[in-house]
Amino acid sequence: MSDRGLLTVISGFSGCGKGTVVGKLVDSYGYSLSISATTRNPRDGDVEGVHYFFITKEEFKDRIEKNGFLEWAEYVGNYYGTPKDYVETMLAQGKNVILEIEMQGGLKVKEQCPEAVLVFMVPPSAKELKSRLVNRGTEDMDTINRRIARASEEIDYINDYDYIVVNDDIGRCAGEIHNIITCEGKKVINNGELTERIKQDFKNI
Ligand code: 5GP
């Protein structure tokens, strides 16, 4: 068990199935998911406090001024931010926390928390991504095209991430991410208390 929980960022192109994989990590493996605040309008099926906290631009700016976000970013015309308090509290309790956020935000998290693990999820191909977005039917073609354009910009920053996973099967992809996080949790640097206890134990025998 690590002293503090591990912070994992999962990013990936809009429509690559991040939400479903993250849901599996929460339900099957017990990770704590941070719920972001956003200024975008709720989509059909979006639930306040479950998928996002939907707030106005004024409220968002106020939270920025009060230093209430661990990170925030603008994405295709809307603001998205990670509430700082929730993440801090969970990590202090030893819980492993997942942030499902875009890349700009992921890189800001890494600056502040160098021990955070950055995972980038990709669809099997660009063509597959476009057809998933179209079939989802939640955005108009203009928004879909802007999201695809943003995806092709983001791919340039992929080298700053620690891991890349392909989402061609939800269960397999969630299992791979869980394995990555489990290994990170075994690093000596993440196990100060255990390491110290064992050292003392062997000195005192
Ligand atoms: P969507 O509108 O499809 O729910 O989200 C758009 C993008 O914003 C996705 O890539 C999602 O991961 C990202 N996102 C969601 N919450 C946050 C957040 O708190 N911070 C940042 N930087 N990105 C976020």
PDB file of C-alpha atoms and ligand atoms in Angstrom:
ATOM      1  CA  MET A   1       0.000   0.000   0.000  1.00  0.00           C
ATOM      2  CA  SER A   2       1.371   3.428  -0.945  1.00  0.00           C
ATOM      3  CA  ASP A   3       1.540   6.159   1.736  1.00  0.00           C
ATOM      4  CA  ARG A   4      -0.596   8.470  -0.327  1.00  0.00           C
ATOM      5  CA  GLY A   5      -2.909   7.424  -3.112  1.00  0.00           C
ATOM      6  CA  LEU A   6      -1.668   7.615  -6.674  1.00  0.00           C
ATOM      7  CA  LEU A   7      -2.917  10.258  -9.051  1.00  0.00           C
ATOM      8  CA  THR A   8      -3.559   8.996 -12.590  1.00  0.00           C
ATOM      9  CA  VAL A   9      -4.504  11.189 -15.519  1.00  0.00           C
ATOM     10  CA  ILE A  10      -6.348   9.530 -18.388  1.00  0.00           C
ATOM     11  CA  SER A  11      -6.526  11.559 -21.574  1.00  0.00           C
ATOM     12  CA  GLY A  12      -7.544  10.598 -25.053  1.00  0.00           C
ATOM     13  CA  PHE A  13      -9.386  11.852 -28.061  1.00  0.00           C
ATOM     14  CA  SER A  14     -13.020  12.779 -27.654  1.00  0.00           C
ATOM     15  CA  GLY A  15     -15.045   9.692 -28.611  1.00  0.00           C
ATOM     16  CA  CYS A  16     -12.319   7.120 -27.979  1.00  0.00           C
ATOM     17  CA  GLY A  17     -14.323   5.567 -25.146  1.00  0.00           C
ATOM     18  CA  LYS A  18     -12.462   7.068 -22.176  1.00  0.00           C
ATOM     19  CA  GLY A  19     -15.636   7.517 -20.156  1.00  0.00           C
ATOM     20  CA  THR A  20     -16.621   3.857 -20.457  1.00  0.00           C
ATOM     21  CA  VAL A  21     -13.135   2.578 -19.605  1.00  0.00           C
ATOM     22  CA  VAL A  22     -12.922   4.946 -16.625  1.00  0.00           C
ATOM     23  CA  GLY A  23     -16.366   3.748 -15.465  1.00  0.00           C
ATOM     24  CA  LYS A  24     -15.003   0.193 -15.515  1.00  0.00           C
ATOM     25  CA  LEU A  25     -11.951   1.240 -13.479  1.00  0.00           C
ATOM     26  CA  VAL A  26     -14.245   2.782 -10.850  1.00  0.00           C
ATOM     27  CA  ASP A  27     -16.793  -0.072 -10.731  1.00  0.00           C
ATOM     28  CA  SER A  28     -14.494  -3.081 -11.068  1.00  0.00           C
ATOM     29  CA  TYR A  29     -11.264  -1.865  -9.474  1.00  0.00           C
ATOM     30  CA  GLY A  30     -12.439   0.734  -6.915  1.00  0.00           C
ATOM     31  CA  TYR A  31     -10.702   3.875  -8.176  1.00  0.00           C
ATOM     32  CA  SER A  32     -11.984   7.298  -7.048  1.00  0.00           C
ATOM     33  CA  LEU A  33     -13.003   9.485  -9.962  1.00  0.00           C
ATOM     34  CA  SER A  34     -12.733  13.237  -9.697  1.00  0.00           C
ATOM     35  CA  ILE A  35     -15.831  15.006 -11.076  1.00  0.00           C
ATOM     36  CA  SER A  36     -14.875  18.098 -13.062  1.00  0.00           C
ATOM     37  CA  ALA A  37     -16.629  21.429 -13.298  1.00  0.00           C
ATOM     38  CA  THR A  38     -17.521  22.626 -16.798  1.00  0.00           C
ATOM     39  CA  THR A  39     -19.217  25.522 -18.538  1.00  0.00           C
ATOM     40  CA  ARG A  40     -20.472  23.355 -21.417  1.00  0.00           C
ATOM     41  CA  ASN A  41     -24.188  22.569 -21.672  1.00  0.00           C
ATOM     42  CA  PRO A  42     -25.280  19.156 -20.358  1.00  0.00           C
ATOM     43  CA  ARG A  43     -25.825  16.537 -23.082  1.00  0.00           C
ATOM     44  CA  ASP A  44     -28.738  14.099 -23.019  1.00  0.00           C
ATOM     45  CA  GLY A  45     -27.999  11.679 -20.204  1.00  0.00           C
ATOM     46  CA  ASP A  46     -25.525  13.963 -18.398  1.00  0.00           C
ATOM     47  CA  VAL A  47     -26.259  14.055 -14.665  1.00  0.00           C
ATOM     48  CA  GLU A  48     -25.233  16.985 -12.440  1.00  0.00           C
ATOM     49  CA  GLY A  49     -22.657  15.848  -9.874  1.00  0.00           C
ATOM     50  CA  VAL A  50     -22.205  12.462 -11.592  1.00  0.00           C
ATOM     51  CA  HIS A  51     -20.727  13.377 -14.964  1.00  0.00           C
ATOM     52  CA  TYR A  52     -19.874  17.028 -14.240  1.00  0.00           C
ATOM     53  CA  PHE A  53     -20.726  19.981 -12.072  1.00  0.00           C
ATOM     54  CA  PHE A  54     -22.289  22.295 -14.661  1.00  0.00           C
ATOM     55  CA  ILE A  55     -21.503  25.909 -13.795  1.00  0.00           C
ATOM     56  CA  THR A  56     -21.587  29.320 -15.523  1.00  0.00           C
ATOM     57  CA  LYS A  57     -18.528  31.094 -16.955  1.00  0.00           C
ATOM     58  CA  GLU A  58     -18.771  33.637 -14.087  1.00  0.00           C
ATOM     59  CA  GLU A  59     -18.763  30.867 -11.459  1.00  0.00           C
ATOM     60  CA  PHE A  60     -15.835  29.208 -13.254  1.00  0.00           C
ATOM     61  CA  LYS A  61     -13.783  32.436 -13.265  1.00  0.00           C
ATOM     62  CA  ASP A  62     -14.576  32.951  -9.590  1.00  0.00           C
ATOM     63  CA  ARG A  63     -13.289  29.426  -8.787  1.00  0.00           C
ATOM     64  CA  ILE A  64     -10.077  30.154 -10.745  1.00  0.00           C
ATOM     65  CA  GLU A  65      -9.519  33.349  -8.718  1.00  0.00           C
ATOM     66  CA  LYS A  66     -10.092  31.469  -5.460  1.00  0.00           C
ATOM     67  CA  ASN A  67      -7.480  28.890  -6.515  1.00  0.00           C
ATOM     68  CA  GLY A  68     -10.137  26.170  -6.446  1.00  0.00           C
ATOM     69  CA  PHE A  69      -8.813  24.131  -9.380  1.00  0.00           C
ATOM     70  CA  LEU A  70      -5.857  21.738  -9.497  1.00  0.00           C
ATOM     71  CA  GLU A  71      -5.842  22.532 -13.231  1.00  0.00           C
ATOM     72  CA  TRP A  72      -8.253  23.938 -15.761  1.00  0.00           C
ATOM     73  CA  ALA A  73      -8.311  24.284 -19.547  1.00  0.00           C
ATOM     74  CA  GLU A  74     -10.362  25.631 -22.409  1.00  0.00           C
ATOM     75  CA  TYR A  75     -11.574  22.926 -24.796  1.00  0.00           C
ATOM     76  CA  VAL A  76     -13.503  23.653 -28.021  1.00  0.00           C
ATOM     77  CA  GLY A  77     -15.123  26.820 -26.643  1.00  0.00           C
ATOM     78  CA  ASN A  78     -15.822  25.669 -23.066  1.00  0.00           C
ATOM     79  CA  TYR A  79     -13.940  25.595 -19.763  1.00  0.00           C
ATOM     80  CA  TYR A  80     -13.234  22.443 -17.787  1.00  0.00           C
ATOM     81  CA  GLY A  81     -11.522  22.216 -14.370  1.00  0.00           C
ATOM     82  CA  THR A  82     -10.524  19.686 -11.695  1.00  0.00           C
ATOM     83  CA  PRO A  83     -11.691  20.632  -8.174  1.00  0.00           C
ATOM     84  CA  LYS A  84      -8.601  20.742  -5.952  1.00  0.00           C
ATOM     85  CA  ASP A  85     -10.177  19.832  -2.583  1.00  0.00           C
ATOM     86  CA  TYR A  86     -11.612  16.464  -3.628  1.00  0.00           C
ATOM     87  CA  VAL A  87      -8.351  15.268  -5.168  1.00  0.00           C
ATOM     88  CA  GLU A  88      -6.252  16.382  -2.174  1.00  0.00           C
ATOM     89  CA  THR A  89      -8.608  14.745   0.344  1.00  0.00           C
ATOM     90  CA  MET A  90      -8.755  11.408  -1.510  1.00  0.00           C
ATOM     91  CA  LEU A  91      -4.985  11.198  -2.053  1.00  0.00           C
ATOM     92  CA  ALA A  92      -4.343  12.013   1.627  1.00  0.00           C
ATOM     93  CA  GLN A  93      -6.656   9.105   2.554  1.00  0.00           C
ATOM     94  CA  GLY A  94      -4.522   6.755   0.426  1.00  0.00           C
ATOM     95  CA  LYS A  95      -7.137   6.435  -2.344  1.00  0.00           C
ATOM     96  CA  ASN A  96      -6.070   6.111  -5.957  1.00  0.00           C
ATOM     97  CA  VAL A  97      -7.633   8.964  -7.916  1.00  0.00           C
ATOM     98  CA  ILE A  98      -8.370   9.153 -11.637  1.00  0.00           C
ATOM     99  CA  LEU A  99      -8.707  12.380 -13.590  1.00  0.00           C
ATOM    100  CA  GLU A 100     -10.311  12.033 -17.004  1.00  0.00           C
ATOM    101  CA  ILE A 101      -9.093  15.257 -18.594  1.00  0.00           C
ATOM    102  CA  GLU A 102      -7.658  16.565 -21.854  1.00  0.00           C
ATOM    103  CA  MET A 103      -3.917  16.880 -22.532  1.00  0.00           C
ATOM    104  CA  GLN A 104      -3.286  20.525 -21.689  1.00  0.00           C
ATOM    105  CA  GLY A 105      -4.703  19.845 -18.221  1.00  0.00           C
ATOM    106  CA  GLY A 106      -2.776  16.577 -17.925  1.00  0.00           C
ATOM    107  CA  LEU A 107       0.515  18.376 -18.524  1.00  0.00           C
ATOM    108  CA  LYS A 108      -0.371  21.021 -15.918  1.00  0.00           C
ATOM    109  CA  VAL A 109      -1.036  18.238 -13.401  1.00  0.00           C
ATOM    110  CA  LYS A 110       2.389  16.703 -14.153  1.00  0.00           C
ATOM    111  CA  GLU A 111       4.071  20.085 -13.480  1.00  0.00           C
ATOM    112  CA  GLN A 112       2.448  20.301 -10.055  1.00  0.00           C
ATOM    113  CA  CYS A 113       2.540  16.588  -9.165  1.00  0.00           C
ATOM    114  CA  PRO A 114       5.540  14.987 -10.920  1.00  0.00           C
ATOM    115  CA  GLU A 115       4.639  11.581  -9.443  1.00  0.00           C
ATOM    116  CA  ALA A 116       1.285  11.589 -11.317  1.00  0.00           C
ATOM    117  CA  VAL A 117       0.957   8.887 -13.982  1.00  0.00           C
ATOM    118  CA  LEU A 118      -0.140  10.133 -17.404  1.00  0.00           C
ATOM    119  CA  VAL A 119      -1.954   7.624 -19.618  1.00  0.00           C
ATOM    120  CA  PHE A 120      -3.039   8.437 -23.162  1.00  0.00           C
ATOM    121  CA  MET A 121      -5.858   6.399 -24.693  1.00  0.00           C
ATOM    122  CA  VAL A 122      -6.213   6.088 -28.451  1.00  0.00           C
ATOM    123  CA  PRO A 123      -8.844   4.502 -30.674  1.00  0.00           C
ATOM    124  CA  PRO A 124      -7.680   1.757 -33.090  1.00  0.00           C
ATOM    125  CA  SER A 125      -7.637   4.384 -35.929  1.00  0.00           C
ATOM    126  CA  ALA A 126      -8.647   7.977 -36.845  1.00  0.00           C
ATOM    127  CA  LYS A 127     -11.407   6.614 -39.108  1.00  0.00           C
ATOM    128  CA  GLU A 128     -12.833   4.552 -36.260  1.00  0.00           C
ATOM    129  CA  LEU A 129     -12.840   7.672 -34.024  1.00  0.00           C
ATOM    130  CA  LYS A 130     -14.807   9.722 -36.548  1.00  0.00           C
ATOM    131  CA  SER A 131     -17.432   7.019 -37.020  1.00  0.00           C
ATOM    132  CA  ARG A 132     -17.787   6.594 -33.220  1.00  0.00           C
ATOM    133  CA  LEU A 133     -18.379  10.357 -32.851  1.00  0.00           C
ATOM    134  CA  VAL A 134     -20.917  10.406 -35.681  1.00  0.00           C
ATOM    135  CA  ASN A 135     -22.742   7.308 -34.346  1.00  0.00           C
ATOM    136  CA  ARG A 136     -22.823   8.757 -30.806  1.00  0.00           C
ATOM    137  CA  GLY A 137     -25.114  11.436 -32.270  1.00  0.00           C
ATOM    138  CA  THR A 138     -24.564  13.864 -29.372  1.00  0.00           C
ATOM    139  CA  GLU A 139     -22.828  16.624 -31.389  1.00  0.00           C
ATOM    140  CA  ASP A 140     -23.444  18.351 -34.711  1.00  0.00           C
ATOM    141  CA  MET A 141     -20.978  17.879 -37.612  1.00  0.00           C
ATOM    142  CA  ASP A 142     -19.276  21.242 -36.934  1.00  0.00           C
ATOM    143  CA  THR A 143     -18.503  20.259 -33.323  1.00  0.00           C
ATOM    144  CA  ILE A 144     -17.365  16.791 -34.442  1.00  0.00           C
ATOM    145  CA  ASN A 145     -14.976  18.327 -36.972  1.00  0.00           C
ATOM    146  CA  ARG A 146     -13.608  20.749 -34.351  1.00  0.00           C
ATOM    147  CA  ARG A 147     -13.065  17.839 -31.961  1.00  0.00           C
ATOM    148  CA  ILE A 148     -11.239  15.847 -34.679  1.00  0.00           C
ATOM    149  CA  ALA A 149      -9.090  18.919 -35.470  1.00  0.00           C
ATOM    150  CA  ARG A 150      -8.260  19.253 -31.772  1.00  0.00           C
ATOM    151  CA  ALA A 151      -7.348  15.526 -31.683  1.00  0.00           C
ATOM    152  CA  SER A 152      -4.838  15.930 -34.505  1.00  0.00           C
ATOM    153  CA  GLU A 153      -3.248  18.909 -32.657  1.00  0.00           C
ATOM    154  CA  GLU A 154      -3.077  17.011 -29.362  1.00  0.00           C
ATOM    155  CA  ILE A 155      -1.243  14.012 -30.828  1.00  0.00           C
ATOM    156  CA  ASP A 156       1.921  16.198 -31.022  1.00  0.00           C
ATOM    157  CA  TYR A 157       2.144  16.245 -27.212  1.00  0.00           C
ATOM    158  CA  ILE A 158       1.835  12.502 -26.766  1.00  0.00           C
ATOM    159  CA  ASN A 159       5.557  12.131 -26.036  1.00  0.00           C
ATOM    160  CA  ASP A 160       5.059  14.016 -22.755  1.00  0.00           C
ATOM    161  CA  TYR A 161       2.753  11.244 -21.547  1.00  0.00           C
ATOM    162  CA  ASP A 162       4.035   8.148 -19.713  1.00  0.00           C
ATOM    163  CA  TYR A 163       1.876   5.420 -21.287  1.00  0.00           C
ATOM    164  CA  ILE A 164      -0.224   4.831 -24.406  1.00  0.00           C
ATOM    165  CA  VAL A 165      -3.088   2.309 -24.481  1.00  0.00           C
ATOM    166  CA  VAL A 166      -5.340   1.303 -27.384  1.00  0.00           C
ATOM    167  CA  ASN A 167      -9.032   1.032 -26.612  1.00  0.00           C
ATOM    168  CA  ASP A 168     -10.185  -1.789 -28.869  1.00  0.00           C
ATOM    169  CA  ASP A 169     -11.854  -3.680 -26.014  1.00  0.00           C
ATOM    170  CA  ILE A 170     -13.171  -1.936 -22.880  1.00  0.00           C
ATOM    171  CA  GLY A 171     -12.403  -4.703 -20.373  1.00  0.00           C
ATOM    172  CA  ARG A 172      -8.912  -5.339 -21.748  1.00  0.00           C
ATOM    173  CA  CYS A 173      -8.064  -1.639 -21.864  1.00  0.00           C
ATOM    174  CA  ALA A 174      -9.275  -1.073 -18.271  1.00  0.00           C
ATOM    175  CA  GLY A 175      -7.234  -4.118 -17.167  1.00  0.00           C
ATOM    176  CA  GLU A 176      -4.105  -2.719 -18.823  1.00  0.00           C
ATOM    177  CA  ILE A 177      -4.517   0.642 -17.095  1.00  0.00           C
ATOM    178  CA  HIS A 178      -5.089  -1.090 -13.755  1.00  0.00           C
ATOM    179  CA  ASN A 179      -1.837  -3.058 -14.274  1.00  0.00           C
ATOM    180  CA  ILE A 180       0.057   0.156 -15.052  1.00  0.00           C
ATOM    181  CA  ILE A 181      -1.233   1.837 -11.882  1.00  0.00           C
ATOM    182  CA  THR A 182      -0.526  -1.260  -9.768  1.00  0.00           C
ATOM    183  CA  CYS A 183       3.115  -1.295 -10.936  1.00  0.00           C
ATOM    184  CA  GLU A 184       3.503   2.435 -10.307  1.00  0.00           C
ATOM    185  CA  GLY A 185       2.164   1.845  -6.791  1.00  0.00           C
ATOM    186  CA  LYS A 186       4.999  -0.637  -6.142  1.00  0.00           C
ATOM    187  CA  LYS A 187       7.744   1.907  -6.836  1.00  0.00           C
ATOM    188  CA  VAL A 188      10.029   2.391  -3.838  1.00  0.00           C
ATOM    189  CA  ILE A 189       9.519   6.153  -4.119  1.00  0.00           C
ATOM    190  CA  ASN A 190       5.777   5.640  -3.583  1.00  0.00           C
ATOM    191  CA  ASN A 191       6.324   3.413  -0.532  1.00  0.00           C
ATOM    192  CA  GLY A 192       8.290   5.546   1.920  1.00  0.00           C
ATOM    193  CA  GLU A 193       6.485   4.305   5.044  1.00  0.00           C
ATOM    194  CA  LEU A 194       6.830   0.607   4.173  1.00  0.00           C
ATOM    195  CA  THR A 195      10.489   1.023   3.180  1.00  0.00           C
ATOM    196  CA  GLU A 196      11.278   2.824   6.438  1.00  0.00           C
ATOM    197  CA  ARG A 197       9.447   0.225   8.552  1.00  0.00           C
ATOM    198  CA  ILE A 198      11.339  -2.670   6.924  1.00  0.00           C
ATOM    199  CA  LYS A 199      14.674  -0.862   7.357  1.00  0.00           C
ATOM    200  CA  GLN A 200      13.990  -0.319  11.076  1.00  0.00           C
ATOM    201  CA  ASP A 201      12.719  -3.874  11.463  1.00  0.00           C
ATOM    202  CA  PHE A 202      15.969  -5.317  10.144  1.00  0.00           C
ATOM    203  CA  LYS A 203      18.129  -2.934  12.174  1.00  0.00           C
ATOM    204  CA  ASN A 204      16.375  -3.896  15.400  1.00  0.00           C
ATOM    205  CA  ILE A 205      16.399  -7.665  15.035  1.00  0.00           C
TER     206      ILE A 205
HETATM  207  P1  5GP B   1     -16.656  16.394 -23.036  1.00  0.00           P
HETATM  208  O1  5GP B   1     -17.251  17.710 -23.419  1.00  0.00           O
HETATM  209  O2  5GP B   1     -16.621  15.430 -24.193  1.00  0.00           O
HETATM  210  O3  5GP B   1     -17.304  15.818 -21.798  1.00  0.00           O
HETATM  211  O4  5GP B   1     -15.133  16.670 -22.644  1.00  0.00           O
HETATM  212  C1  5GP B   1     -14.267  17.296 -23.519  1.00  0.00           C
HETATM  213  C2  5GP B   1     -12.832  17.091 -23.076  1.00  0.00           C
HETATM  214  O5  5GP B   1     -12.606  17.767 -21.834  1.00  0.00           O
HETATM  215  C3  5GP B   1     -12.495  15.622 -22.842  1.00  0.00           C
HETATM  216  O6  5GP B   1     -11.219  15.370 -23.437  1.00  0.00           O
HETATM  217  C4  5GP B   1     -12.435  15.515 -21.339  1.00  0.00           C
HETATM  218  O7  5GP B   1     -11.530  14.507 -20.916  1.00  0.00           O
HETATM  219  C5  5GP B   1     -11.896  16.892 -20.981  1.00  0.00           C
HETATM  220  N1  5GP B   1     -12.132  17.266 -19.579  1.00  0.00           N
HETATM  221  C6  5GP B   1     -13.155  16.895 -18.769  1.00  0.00           C
HETATM  222  N2  5GP B   1     -12.991  17.430 -17.549  1.00  0.00           N
HETATM  223  C7  5GP B   1     -11.833  18.131 -17.569  1.00  0.00           C
HETATM  224  C8  5GP B   1     -11.100  18.895 -16.587  1.00  0.00           C
HETATM  225  O8  5GP B   1     -11.471  19.030 -15.430  1.00  0.00           O
HETATM  226  N3  5GP B   1      -9.946  19.474 -17.004  1.00  0.00           N
HETATM  227  C9  5GP B   1      -9.484  19.367 -18.273  1.00  0.00           C
HETATM  228  N4  5GP B   1      -8.318  19.944 -18.564  1.00  0.00           N
HETATM  229  N5  5GP B   1     -10.132  18.641 -19.215  1.00  0.00           N
HETATM  230  C10 5GP B   1     -11.288  18.040 -18.873  1.00  0.00           C
END
